[in-house]
PDB file of C-alpha atoms in Angstrom:
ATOM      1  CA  UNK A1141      -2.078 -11.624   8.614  1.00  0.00           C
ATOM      2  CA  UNK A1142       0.255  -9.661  10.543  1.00  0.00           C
ATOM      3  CA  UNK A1143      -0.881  -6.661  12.612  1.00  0.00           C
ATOM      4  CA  UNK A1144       2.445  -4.945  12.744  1.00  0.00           C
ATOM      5  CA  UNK A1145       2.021  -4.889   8.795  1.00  0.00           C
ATOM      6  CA  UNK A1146      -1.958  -4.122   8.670  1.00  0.00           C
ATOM      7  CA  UNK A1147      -1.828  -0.827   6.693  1.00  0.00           C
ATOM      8  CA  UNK A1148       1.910  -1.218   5.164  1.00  0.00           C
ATOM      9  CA  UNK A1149      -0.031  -0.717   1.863  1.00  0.00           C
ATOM     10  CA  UNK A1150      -3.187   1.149   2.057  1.00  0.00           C
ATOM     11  CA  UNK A1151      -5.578   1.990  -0.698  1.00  0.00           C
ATOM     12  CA  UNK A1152      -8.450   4.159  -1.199  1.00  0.00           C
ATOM     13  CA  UNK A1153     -10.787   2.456  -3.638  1.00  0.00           C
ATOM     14  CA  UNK A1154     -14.043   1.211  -3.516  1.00  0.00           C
ATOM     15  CA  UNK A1155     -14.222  -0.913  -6.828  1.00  0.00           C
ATOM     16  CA  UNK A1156     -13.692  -4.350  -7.432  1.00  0.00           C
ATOM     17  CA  UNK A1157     -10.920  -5.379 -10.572  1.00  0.00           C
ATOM     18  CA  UNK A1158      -7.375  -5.544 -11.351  1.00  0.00           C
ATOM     19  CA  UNK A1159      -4.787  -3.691 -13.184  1.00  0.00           C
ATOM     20  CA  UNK A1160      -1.522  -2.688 -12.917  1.00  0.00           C
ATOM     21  CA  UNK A1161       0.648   0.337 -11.616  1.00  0.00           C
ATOM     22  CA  UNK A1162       3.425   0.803 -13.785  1.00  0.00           C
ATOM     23  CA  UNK A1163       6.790  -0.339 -11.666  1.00  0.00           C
ATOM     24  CA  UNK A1164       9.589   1.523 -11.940  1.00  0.00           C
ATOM     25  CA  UNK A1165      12.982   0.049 -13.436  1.00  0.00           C
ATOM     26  CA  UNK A1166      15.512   2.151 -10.889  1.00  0.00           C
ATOM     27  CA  UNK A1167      16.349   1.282  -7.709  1.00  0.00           C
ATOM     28  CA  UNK A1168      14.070   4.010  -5.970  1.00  0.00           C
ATOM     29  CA  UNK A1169      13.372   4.443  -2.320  1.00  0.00           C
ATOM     30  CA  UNK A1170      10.379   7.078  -1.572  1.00  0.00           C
ATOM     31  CA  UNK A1171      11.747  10.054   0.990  1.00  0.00           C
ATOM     32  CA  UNK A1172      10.314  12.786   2.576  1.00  0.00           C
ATOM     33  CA  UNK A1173       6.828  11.776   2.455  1.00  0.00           C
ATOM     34  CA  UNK A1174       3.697  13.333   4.329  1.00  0.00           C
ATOM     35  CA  UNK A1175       4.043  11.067   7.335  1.00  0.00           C
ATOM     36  CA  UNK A1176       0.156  10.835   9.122  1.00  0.00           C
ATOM     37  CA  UNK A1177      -1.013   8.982  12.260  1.00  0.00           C
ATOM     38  CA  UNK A1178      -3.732   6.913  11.496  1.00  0.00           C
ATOM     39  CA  UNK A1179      -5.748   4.379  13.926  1.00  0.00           C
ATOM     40  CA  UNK A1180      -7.914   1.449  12.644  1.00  0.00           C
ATOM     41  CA  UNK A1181      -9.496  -0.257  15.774  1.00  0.00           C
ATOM     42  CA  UNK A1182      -7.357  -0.424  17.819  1.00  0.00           C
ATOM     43  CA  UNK A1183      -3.959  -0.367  15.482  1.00  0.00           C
ATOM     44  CA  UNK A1184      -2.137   2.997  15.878  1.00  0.00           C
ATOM     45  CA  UNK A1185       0.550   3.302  12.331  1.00  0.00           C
ATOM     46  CA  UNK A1186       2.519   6.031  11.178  1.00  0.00           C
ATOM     47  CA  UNK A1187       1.446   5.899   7.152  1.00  0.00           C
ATOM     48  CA  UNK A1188       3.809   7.381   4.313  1.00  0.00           C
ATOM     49  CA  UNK A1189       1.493   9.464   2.118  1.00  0.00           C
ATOM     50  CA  UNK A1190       1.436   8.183  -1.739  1.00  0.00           C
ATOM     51  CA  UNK A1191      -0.074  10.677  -3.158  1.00  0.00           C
ATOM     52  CA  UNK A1192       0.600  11.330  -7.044  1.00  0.00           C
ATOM     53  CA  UNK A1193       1.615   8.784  -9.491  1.00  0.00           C
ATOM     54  CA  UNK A1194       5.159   9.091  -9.239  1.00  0.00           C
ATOM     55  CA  UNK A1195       5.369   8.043  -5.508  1.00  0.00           C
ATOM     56  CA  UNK A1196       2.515   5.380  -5.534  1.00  0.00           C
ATOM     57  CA  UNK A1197       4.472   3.518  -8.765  1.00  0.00           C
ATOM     58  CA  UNK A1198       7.332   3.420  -5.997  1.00  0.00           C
ATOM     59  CA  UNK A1199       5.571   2.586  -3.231  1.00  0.00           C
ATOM     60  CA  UNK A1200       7.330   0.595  -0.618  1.00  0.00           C
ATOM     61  CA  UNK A1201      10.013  -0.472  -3.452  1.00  0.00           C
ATOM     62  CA  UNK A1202      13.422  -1.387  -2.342  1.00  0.00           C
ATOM     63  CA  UNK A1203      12.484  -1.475   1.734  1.00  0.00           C
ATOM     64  CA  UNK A1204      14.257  -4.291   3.549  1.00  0.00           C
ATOM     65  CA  UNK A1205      12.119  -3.576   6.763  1.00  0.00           C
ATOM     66  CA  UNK A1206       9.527  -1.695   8.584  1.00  0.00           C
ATOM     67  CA  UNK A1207       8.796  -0.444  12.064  1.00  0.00           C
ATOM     68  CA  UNK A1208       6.041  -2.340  13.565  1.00  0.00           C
ATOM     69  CA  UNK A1209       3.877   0.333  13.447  1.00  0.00           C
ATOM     70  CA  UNK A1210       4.758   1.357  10.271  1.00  0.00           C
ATOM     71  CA  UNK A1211       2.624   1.543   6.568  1.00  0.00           C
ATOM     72  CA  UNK A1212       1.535   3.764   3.563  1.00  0.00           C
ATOM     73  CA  UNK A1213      -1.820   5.165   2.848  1.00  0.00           C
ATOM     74  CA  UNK A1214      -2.322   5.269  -1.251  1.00  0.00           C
ATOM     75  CA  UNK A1215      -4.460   8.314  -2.098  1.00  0.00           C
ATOM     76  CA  UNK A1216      -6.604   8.183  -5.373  1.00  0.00           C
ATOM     77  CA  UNK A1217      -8.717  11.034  -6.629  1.00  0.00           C
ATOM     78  CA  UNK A1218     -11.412   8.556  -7.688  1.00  0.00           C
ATOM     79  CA  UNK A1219     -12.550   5.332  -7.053  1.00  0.00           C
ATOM     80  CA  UNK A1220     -11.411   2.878  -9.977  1.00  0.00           C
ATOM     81  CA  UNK A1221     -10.478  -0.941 -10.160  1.00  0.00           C
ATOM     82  CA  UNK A1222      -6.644  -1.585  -9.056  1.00  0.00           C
ATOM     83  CA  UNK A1223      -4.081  -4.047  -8.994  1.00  0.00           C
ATOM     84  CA  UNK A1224      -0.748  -4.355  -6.954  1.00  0.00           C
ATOM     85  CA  UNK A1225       2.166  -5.981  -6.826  1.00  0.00           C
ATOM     86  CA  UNK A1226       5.274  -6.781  -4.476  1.00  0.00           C
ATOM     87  CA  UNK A1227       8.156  -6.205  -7.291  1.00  0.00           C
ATOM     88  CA  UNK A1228      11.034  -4.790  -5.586  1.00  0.00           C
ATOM     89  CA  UNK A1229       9.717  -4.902  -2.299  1.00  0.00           C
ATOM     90  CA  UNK A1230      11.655  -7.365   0.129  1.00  0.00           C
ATOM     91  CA  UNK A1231       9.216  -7.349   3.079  1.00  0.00           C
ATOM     92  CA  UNK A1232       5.643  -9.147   3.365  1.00  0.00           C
ATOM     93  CA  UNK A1233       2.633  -7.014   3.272  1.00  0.00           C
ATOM     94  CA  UNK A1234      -0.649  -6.642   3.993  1.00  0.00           C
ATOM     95  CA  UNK A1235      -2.958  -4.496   2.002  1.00  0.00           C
ATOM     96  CA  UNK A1236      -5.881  -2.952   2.748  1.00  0.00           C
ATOM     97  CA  UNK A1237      -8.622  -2.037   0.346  1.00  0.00           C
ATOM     98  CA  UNK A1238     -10.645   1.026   1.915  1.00  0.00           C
ATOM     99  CA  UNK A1239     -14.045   2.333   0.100  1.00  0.00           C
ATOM    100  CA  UNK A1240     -14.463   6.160  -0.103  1.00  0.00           C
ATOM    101  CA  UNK A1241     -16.255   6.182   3.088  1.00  0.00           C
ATOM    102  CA  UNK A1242     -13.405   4.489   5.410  1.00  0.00           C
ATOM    103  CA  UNK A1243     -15.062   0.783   5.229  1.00  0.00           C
ATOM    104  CA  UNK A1244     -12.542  -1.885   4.836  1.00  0.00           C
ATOM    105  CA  UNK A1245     -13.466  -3.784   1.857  1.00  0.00           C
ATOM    106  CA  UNK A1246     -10.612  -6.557   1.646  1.00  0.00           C
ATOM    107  CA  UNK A1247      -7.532  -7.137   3.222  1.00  0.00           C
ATOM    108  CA  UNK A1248      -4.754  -9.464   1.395  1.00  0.00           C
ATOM    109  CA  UNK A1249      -1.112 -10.693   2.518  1.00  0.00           C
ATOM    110  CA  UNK A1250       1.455 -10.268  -0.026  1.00  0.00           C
ATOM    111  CA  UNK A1251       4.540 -11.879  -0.289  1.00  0.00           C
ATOM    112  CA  UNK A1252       8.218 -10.208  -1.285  1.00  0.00           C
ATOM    113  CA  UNK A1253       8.896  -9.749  -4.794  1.00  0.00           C
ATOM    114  CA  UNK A1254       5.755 -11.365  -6.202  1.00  0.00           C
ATOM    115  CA  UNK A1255       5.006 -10.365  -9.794  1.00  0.00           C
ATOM    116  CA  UNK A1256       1.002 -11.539  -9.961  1.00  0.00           C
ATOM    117  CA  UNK A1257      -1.538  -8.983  -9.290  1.00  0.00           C
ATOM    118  CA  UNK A1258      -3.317  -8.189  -6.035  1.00  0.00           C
ATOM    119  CA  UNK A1259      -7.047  -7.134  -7.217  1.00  0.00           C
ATOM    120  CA  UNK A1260      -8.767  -4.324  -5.368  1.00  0.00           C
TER     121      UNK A1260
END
């Protein structure tokens, strides 16, 4: 797993399943995000906010690269079972599932443009 990439897709959940966000067929970049500092250990990232469903469904779509210290945090109203993938998205990942009370649960790598699920 790469560091620099630790939180490039976070996601607050604490259940265990998969299923899948809707991808969107448009060549869509998110902009203008929320941008927060967040610190895990001893990693210090700058996280894009995902929010609502439009700009999670996007993600981190149609990136070619990231700062080191760069990621997303994905922001759920409620816990449920999720599933995500790497269409569109030309950079490796790591994703972080986080439980409502800030305990990493599971941490996968994810390769670009890989269609199968990634179970929370």
């Amino acid at each position: 797993m790469k560091l620099r990439n630790l939180l490039s897709a976070v996601c607050l959940i604490a259940s265990f399943a998969s299923s899948f966000l809707p991808a969107s067929s448009v060549a869509q970049v998110n902009k203008d995000l929320l941008v927060i500092d967040l610190t895990i250990k001893t990693a210090k990232l700058k996280a894009e906010v995902a929010a609502d469903a439009n700009t999670r469904t996007i993600g981190l779509m149609n990136r070619f690269s990231l700062k080191p210290d760069q990621g997303m945090i994905f922001v759920f109203a409620q816990s449920e079972p999720l599933g995500f993938w790497m269409r569109n998205t030309f950079v490796p990942l790591s994703i972080a599932y986080i439980d409502s009370k800030g305990v990493i649960l599971n941490i996968l790598d994810m390769k670009p443009q890989d269609e199968s699920s990634h179970p929370s």
